[in-house]
Tab-separated table of C-alpha atoms in Angstrom:
chain	number	residue	atom	x	y	z
S	423	UNK	CA	0.000	0.000	0.000
S	424	UNK	CA	1.441	3.346	-1.034
S	425	UNK	CA	1.786	6.008	1.625
S	426	UNK	CA	2.233	9.766	1.190
S	427	UNK	CA	5.976	9.508	0.740
S	428	UNK	CA	5.586	6.835	-1.948
S	429	UNK	CA	3.098	9.053	-3.768
S	430	UNK	CA	5.407	12.067	-3.465
S	431	UNK	CA	8.382	10.113	-4.825
S	432	UNK	CA	6.216	8.818	-7.658
S	433	UNK	CA	5.098	12.362	-8.512
S	434	UNK	CA	8.690	13.574	-8.392
S	435	UNK	CA	10.122	10.788	-10.542
S	436	UNK	CA	7.406	11.033	-13.198
S	437	UNK	CA	7.497	14.843	-13.380
S	438	UNK	CA	4.023	15.192	-11.936
S	439	UNK	CA	5.310	17.250	-8.991
S	440	UNK	CA	6.555	19.921	-11.402
S	441	UNK	CA	3.198	19.812	-13.219
S	442	UNK	CA	1.443	20.411	-9.879
S	443	UNK	CA	3.755	23.351	-9.135
S	444	UNK	CA	3.170	24.903	-12.561
S	445	UNK	CA	-0.579	24.373	-12.305
S	446	UNK	CA	-0.721	25.928	-8.837
S	447	UNK	CA	1.261	28.954	-10.044
S	448	UNK	CA	-1.108	29.460	-12.979
S	449	UNK	CA	-4.163	29.043	-10.770
S	450	UNK	CA	-3.164	31.504	-8.072
S	451	UNK	CA	-1.838	34.153	-10.470
S	452	UNK	CA	-4.691	34.055	-12.963
S	453	UNK	CA	-6.243	37.404	-13.717
S	454	UNK	CA	-9.645	37.956	-12.240
S	455	UNK	CA	-11.613	40.233	-14.517
S	456	UNK	CA	-13.968	42.196	-12.335
S	457	UNK	CA	-16.041	45.016	-13.671
S	458	UNK	CA	-15.277	48.217	-11.833
S	459	UNK	CA	-18.228	50.585	-11.996
S	460	UNK	CA	-17.670	54.244	-11.254
S	461	UNK	CA	-13.926	53.968	-11.198
S	462	UNK	CA	-11.419	54.351	-13.932
S	463	UNK	CA	-8.065	52.672	-14.139
S	464	UNK	CA	-6.421	50.118	-11.967
S	465	UNK	CA	-6.985	50.238	-8.219
S	466	UNK	CA	-3.568	48.799	-7.497
S	467	UNK	CA	-0.208	50.464	-7.782
S	468	UNK	CA	1.521	47.102	-8.078
S	469	UNK	CA	3.059	45.977	-11.372
S	470	UNK	CA	1.715	42.652	-12.661
S	471	UNK	CA	5.099	40.935	-12.263
S	472	UNK	CA	5.408	42.137	-8.686
S	473	UNK	CA	1.799	41.147	-7.973
S	474	UNK	CA	2.464	37.617	-9.252
S	475	UNK	CA	5.631	37.349	-7.193
S	476	UNK	CA	3.848	38.459	-4.032
S	477	UNK	CA	0.985	36.034	-4.641
S	478	UNK	CA	3.393	33.108	-5.179
S	479	UNK	CA	5.391	33.972	-2.072
S	480	UNK	CA	2.255	34.129	0.090
S	481	UNK	CA	0.774	30.810	-1.089
S	482	UNK	CA	1.501	28.090	1.483
S	483	UNK	CA	0.579	25.181	-0.812
S	484	UNK	CA	2.929	26.396	-3.549
S	485	UNK	CA	5.655	26.904	-0.960
S	486	UNK	CA	5.197	23.349	0.322
S	487	UNK	CA	5.353	21.892	-3.198
S	488	UNK	CA	8.466	23.912	-4.049
S	489	UNK	CA	10.144	22.908	-0.777
S	490	UNK	CA	9.441	19.239	-1.449
S	491	UNK	CA	10.790	19.457	-4.996
S	492	UNK	CA	13.918	21.325	-3.945
S	493	UNK	CA	14.590	18.825	-1.155
S	494	UNK	CA	14.139	15.886	-3.528
S	495	UNK	CA	16.394	17.535	-6.134
S	496	UNK	CA	19.125	17.936	-3.517
S	497	UNK	CA	18.537	14.443	-2.161
S	498	UNK	CA	18.874	12.864	-5.599
S	499	UNK	CA	22.231	14.603	-6.004
S	500	UNK	CA	23.422	13.324	-2.628
S	501	UNK	CA	22.442	9.704	-3.301
S	502	UNK	CA	23.933	9.789	-6.820
S	503	UNK	CA	25.541	6.466	-7.686
S	504	UNK	CA	23.902	4.483	-4.880
S	505	UNK	CA	21.630	1.480	-5.100
S	506	UNK	CA	18.903	3.466	-3.346
S	507	UNK	CA	18.710	5.939	-6.216
S	508	UNK	CA	18.537	3.088	-8.714
S	509	UNK	CA	15.800	1.452	-6.628
S	510	UNK	CA	13.761	4.682	-6.446
S	511	UNK	CA	14.117	5.286	-10.192
S	512	UNK	CA	13.206	1.717	-11.097
S	513	UNK	CA	10.239	1.606	-8.734
S	514	UNK	CA	8.725	5.032	-9.362
S	515	UNK	CA	9.935	6.283	-12.730
S	516	UNK	CA	9.639	2.967	-14.562
S	517	UNK	CA	6.911	1.594	-12.265
S	518	UNK	CA	8.534	-1.829	-11.965
S	519	UNK	CA	7.396	-4.496	-9.547
S	520	UNK	CA	9.664	-5.199	-6.591
S	521	UNK	CA	10.789	-8.406	-8.268
S	522	UNK	CA	11.859	-6.488	-11.410
S	523	UNK	CA	13.430	-3.734	-9.283
S	524	UNK	CA	15.598	-6.373	-7.609
S	525	UNK	CA	16.622	-7.782	-10.985
S	526	UNK	CA	17.431	-4.330	-12.354
S	527	UNK	CA	19.700	-3.368	-9.427
S	528	UNK	CA	21.154	-6.874	-8.979
S	529	UNK	CA	19.714	-7.395	-5.513
S	530	UNK	CA	17.268	-9.792	-3.994
S	531	UNK	CA	13.720	-8.371	-4.026
S	532	UNK	CA	13.589	-8.347	-0.213
S	533	UNK	CA	16.952	-6.565	0.068
S	534	UNK	CA	15.783	-3.889	-2.379
S	535	UNK	CA	12.637	-3.381	-0.293
S	536	UNK	CA	14.683	-3.187	2.923
S	537	UNK	CA	17.007	-0.569	1.464
S	538	UNK	CA	14.018	1.444	0.258
S	539	UNK	CA	12.302	1.208	3.666
S	540	UNK	CA	15.498	2.381	5.376
S	541	UNK	CA	15.686	5.296	2.915
S	542	UNK	CA	12.068	6.257	3.678
S	543	UNK	CA	12.711	6.060	7.419
S	544	UNK	CA	15.692	8.398	7.016
S	545	UNK	CA	13.526	10.830	5.056
S	546	UNK	CA	10.723	10.760	7.599
S	547	UNK	CA	12.938	11.009	10.667
S	548	UNK	CA	15.384	13.561	9.356
S	549	UNK	CA	13.745	15.677	6.713
S	550	UNK	CA	9.991	15.514	6.649
S	551	UNK	CA	8.726	14.876	10.098
S	552	UNK	CA	6.128	17.657	9.751
S	553	UNK	CA	6.011	18.410	6.022
S	554	UNK	CA	4.198	15.314	4.764
S	555	UNK	CA	0.862	16.338	6.258
């Protein structure tokens, strides 16, 4: 059964996390066309680029998504060349079964699962104790 961390890693490896970030940015910065009766011009002295920046900075959901992506980007650099990275890629990018993951990384299926569970425990305990909610 996939938990939140499995789903996050799957989104990251397939590019869906970036799609969610881009979609959230478009949604929160979309122009709302409201008819202004009895007033001429723009009621705001903020430039559109500055307005968009301020909106993005204030959005907690977008901040959480960006933080998760940045952390995973850095994490993937740190675990470069390890079996864990190969396991994560095989499992989530290529969506292989645990049996095929083991074959791909030249490990027993159970050993691959153990290494992945240890990796998840490290993530939960060290990095994302509060951010997976």
